[in-house]
Amino acid sequence: EVIQHVSRKDIMQLRLPLAMADPSFVTCPLVFASEGFSSQFGCAPEHLVGRSWEILLGSPGCACPQAFSELRRLCGDAACGQWYPSGGTHGRAILHVGDVRVDEKVPQGELCFAHAMTTGEGKRVMCLSHFKQVLL
């Protein structure tokens, strides 16, 4: 069965930790967070909406510095109305397998990377963040 329409309410009720942000603003604020995201990180959705995407990473030290820098670049490109990376032909997937960094190509306008986050209970968990520019 092909899903033709998913409402904002449906997405917000997901148990899967999911947050979406709007990179057309320089601070790339979160526009919504699912119930799963809210419960995982111990914040009510209304306390997350409008806050910078940086809340997803905690601090630059929580992610690969290169990934953090590339995410700022993606947000800057999007805020200027350009596809990330400006002047490039593809996006990036910056992943680590043990001590080996794997830098893969993904479609233009996308950035993926793994990083640690701290839950509302203070536990460190590994996450895969996938940022994708879309035209709405």
mmCIF file of C-alpha atoms in Angstrom:
data_model
loop_
_atom_site.group_PDB
_atom_site.id
_atom_site.type_symbol
_atom_site.label_atom_id
_atom_site.label_comp_id
_atom_site.label_asym_id
_atom_site.label_seq_id
_atom_site.Cartn_x
_atom_site.Cartn_y
_atom_site.Cartn_z
ATOM 1 C CA GLU A 1 0.000 0.000 0.000
ATOM 2 C CA VAL A 2 1.352 3.412 -0.985
ATOM 3 C CA ILE A 3 0.864 6.202 1.530
ATOM 4 C CA GLN A 4 -0.437 9.292 -0.239
ATOM 5 C CA HIS A 5 -0.679 11.641 2.724
ATOM 6 C CA VAL A 6 0.725 11.824 6.229
ATOM 7 C CA SER A 7 -0.516 14.539 8.543
ATOM 8 C CA ARG A 8 1.590 16.528 10.972
ATOM 9 C CA LYS A 9 -0.465 14.984 13.786
ATOM 10 C CA ASP A 10 0.399 11.455 12.544
ATOM 11 C CA ILE A 11 4.102 12.249 12.520
ATOM 12 C CA MET A 12 4.013 13.926 15.927
ATOM 13 C CA GLN A 13 2.385 10.815 17.434
ATOM 14 C CA LEU A 14 5.188 8.501 16.230
ATOM 15 C CA ARG A 15 6.982 6.504 18.911
ATOM 16 C CA LEU A 16 10.092 6.715 16.724
ATOM 17 C CA PRO A 17 12.385 9.557 17.881
ATOM 18 C CA LEU A 18 12.039 12.053 15.011
ATOM 19 C CA ALA A 19 12.555 15.816 14.849
ATOM 20 C CA MET A 20 12.362 18.139 11.845
ATOM 21 C CA ALA A 21 13.989 21.537 11.465
ATOM 22 C CA ASP A 22 13.723 24.396 8.980
ATOM 23 C CA PRO A 23 17.128 25.340 7.521
ATOM 24 C CA SER A 24 15.678 28.324 5.662
ATOM 25 C CA PHE A 25 16.345 30.235 8.909
ATOM 26 C CA VAL A 26 19.970 30.706 9.982
ATOM 27 C CA THR A 27 19.345 29.077 13.398
ATOM 28 C CA CYS A 28 17.552 26.134 11.709
ATOM 29 C CA PRO A 29 14.792 25.891 14.344
ATOM 30 C CA LEU A 30 12.948 22.673 15.068
ATOM 31 C CA VAL A 31 9.451 22.821 13.605
ATOM 32 C CA PHE A 32 8.207 19.705 15.367
ATOM 33 C CA ALA A 33 9.264 16.685 17.371
ATOM 34 C CA SER A 34 7.547 13.310 17.633
ATOM 35 C CA GLU A 35 6.300 11.916 20.938
ATOM 36 C CA GLY A 36 9.103 9.339 20.690
ATOM 37 C CA PHE A 37 11.719 12.077 20.433
ATOM 38 C CA SER A 38 10.171 13.995 23.307
ATOM 39 C CA SER A 39 10.046 10.970 25.605
ATOM 40 C CA GLN A 40 13.550 9.792 24.624
ATOM 41 C CA PHE A 41 15.099 13.139 25.489
ATOM 42 C CA GLY A 42 12.815 14.153 28.347
ATOM 43 C CA CYS A 43 11.449 17.356 26.809
ATOM 44 C CA ALA A 44 7.868 18.185 25.961
ATOM 45 C CA PRO A 45 7.382 19.030 22.250
ATOM 46 C CA GLU A 46 6.402 22.604 23.090
ATOM 47 C CA HIS A 47 9.816 23.097 24.741
ATOM 48 C CA LEU A 48 11.598 21.892 21.589
ATOM 49 C CA VAL A 49 9.750 23.701 18.802
ATOM 50 C CA GLY A 50 11.493 26.911 17.820
ATOM 51 C CA ARG A 51 14.833 25.911 19.357
ATOM 52 C CA SER A 52 17.959 25.567 17.226
ATOM 53 C CA TRP A 53 18.893 22.206 15.687
ATOM 54 C CA GLU A 54 21.966 22.340 17.937
ATOM 55 C CA ILE A 55 19.804 20.902 20.722
ATOM 56 C CA LEU A 56 19.939 17.629 18.757
ATOM 57 C CA LEU A 57 23.700 17.475 19.135
ATOM 58 C CA GLY A 58 24.091 18.969 22.589
ATOM 59 C CA SER A 59 27.406 20.621 21.771
ATOM 60 C CA PRO A 60 30.056 20.547 19.057
ATOM 61 C CA GLY A 61 32.004 17.983 21.113
ATOM 62 C CA CYS A 62 29.164 15.436 20.810
ATOM 63 C CA ALA A 63 29.568 15.007 17.074
ATOM 64 C CA CYS A 64 32.450 14.671 14.707
ATOM 65 C CA PRO A 65 33.746 18.270 14.379
ATOM 66 C CA GLN A 66 33.700 17.931 10.599
ATOM 67 C CA ALA A 67 30.046 16.814 10.655
ATOM 68 C CA PHE A 68 29.119 19.721 12.932
ATOM 69 C CA SER A 69 30.858 22.130 10.549
ATOM 70 C CA GLU A 70 29.145 20.574 7.511
ATOM 71 C CA LEU A 71 25.753 20.866 9.213
ATOM 72 C CA ARG A 72 26.348 24.577 9.774
ATOM 73 C CA ARG A 73 27.289 24.796 6.075
ATOM 74 C CA LEU A 74 24.067 23.012 5.031
ATOM 75 C CA CYS A 75 21.992 25.424 7.134
ATOM 76 C CA GLY A 76 23.865 28.426 5.721
ATOM 77 C CA ASP A 77 23.387 27.240 2.143
ATOM 78 C CA ALA A 78 19.680 26.584 2.746
ATOM 79 C CA ALA A 79 19.192 29.984 4.401
ATOM 80 C CA CYS A 80 20.661 31.565 1.228
ATOM 81 C CA GLY A 81 18.342 29.533 -1.002
ATOM 82 C CA GLN A 82 21.114 27.244 -2.281
ATOM 83 C CA TRP A 83 21.384 23.461 -2.305
ATOM 84 C CA TYR A 84 24.058 22.011 -0.014
ATOM 85 C CA PRO A 85 26.882 22.010 -0.764
ATOM 86 C CA SER A 86 26.812 25.163 -2.847
ATOM 87 C CA GLY A 87 28.851 24.530 -5.971
ATOM 88 C CA GLY A 88 28.918 20.770 -5.275
ATOM 89 C CA THR A 89 27.210 17.883 -7.000
ATOM 90 C CA HIS A 90 26.490 15.605 -4.036
ATOM 91 C CA GLY A 91 25.984 15.681 -0.287
ATOM 92 C CA ARG A 92 28.002 13.802 2.351
ATOM 93 C CA ALA A 93 27.691 10.873 4.722
ATOM 94 C CA ILE A 94 30.363 11.082 7.406
ATOM 95 C CA LEU A 95 30.349 7.862 9.391
ATOM 96 C CA HIS A 96 32.797 6.038 11.633
ATOM 97 C CA VAL A 97 33.277 2.274 11.645
ATOM 98 C CA GLY A 98 35.485 1.629 14.658
ATOM 99 C CA ASP A 99 38.483 3.926 14.250
ATOM 100 C CA VAL A 100 37.970 4.264 10.494
ATOM 101 C CA ARG A 101 36.107 7.253 9.099
ATOM 102 C CA VAL A 102 33.986 6.517 6.052
ATOM 103 C CA ASP A 103 33.101 9.511 3.872
ATOM 104 C CA GLU A 104 30.403 8.535 1.363
ATOM 105 C CA LYS A 105 28.520 10.451 -1.301
ATOM 106 C CA VAL A 106 24.768 10.935 -0.919
ATOM 107 C CA PRO A 107 22.390 13.039 -3.062
ATOM 108 C CA GLN A 108 22.926 16.788 -3.152
ATOM 109 C CA GLY A 109 21.135 18.521 -0.298
ATOM 110 C CA GLU A 110 21.736 15.673 2.182
ATOM 111 C CA LEU A 111 24.098 15.180 5.110
ATOM 112 C CA CYS A 112 24.291 12.076 7.334
ATOM 113 C CA PHE A 113 26.455 11.413 10.362
ATOM 114 C CA ALA A 114 26.537 9.341 13.529
ATOM 115 C CA HIS A 115 26.939 10.977 16.918
ATOM 116 C CA ALA A 116 26.225 10.542 20.616
ATOM 117 C CA MET A 117 23.291 12.215 22.378
ATOM 118 C CA THR A 118 22.330 12.372 26.026
ATOM 119 C CA THR A 119 18.802 11.233 26.918
ATOM 120 C CA GLY A 120 16.599 12.880 29.520
ATOM 121 C CA GLU A 121 17.795 10.163 31.934
ATOM 122 C CA GLY A 122 21.426 11.119 31.352
ATOM 123 C CA LYS A 123 22.271 8.058 29.219
ATOM 124 C CA ARG A 124 24.535 8.456 26.175
ATOM 125 C CA VAL A 125 23.058 6.869 23.042
ATOM 126 C CA MET A 126 24.404 6.655 19.506
ATOM 127 C CA CYS A 127 22.215 8.249 16.861
ATOM 128 C CA LEU A 128 22.260 8.570 13.114
ATOM 129 C CA SER A 129 21.231 12.043 11.997
ATOM 130 C CA HIS A 130 20.095 12.541 8.415
ATOM 131 C CA PHE A 131 19.537 16.099 7.278
ATOM 132 C CA LYS A 132 17.798 16.539 3.919
ATOM 133 C CA GLN A 133 16.852 19.755 2.155
ATOM 134 C CA VAL A 134 13.422 19.671 0.544
ATOM 135 C CA LEU A 135 11.361 22.200 -1.378
ATOM 136 C CA LEU A 136 7.977 22.786 0.181
#
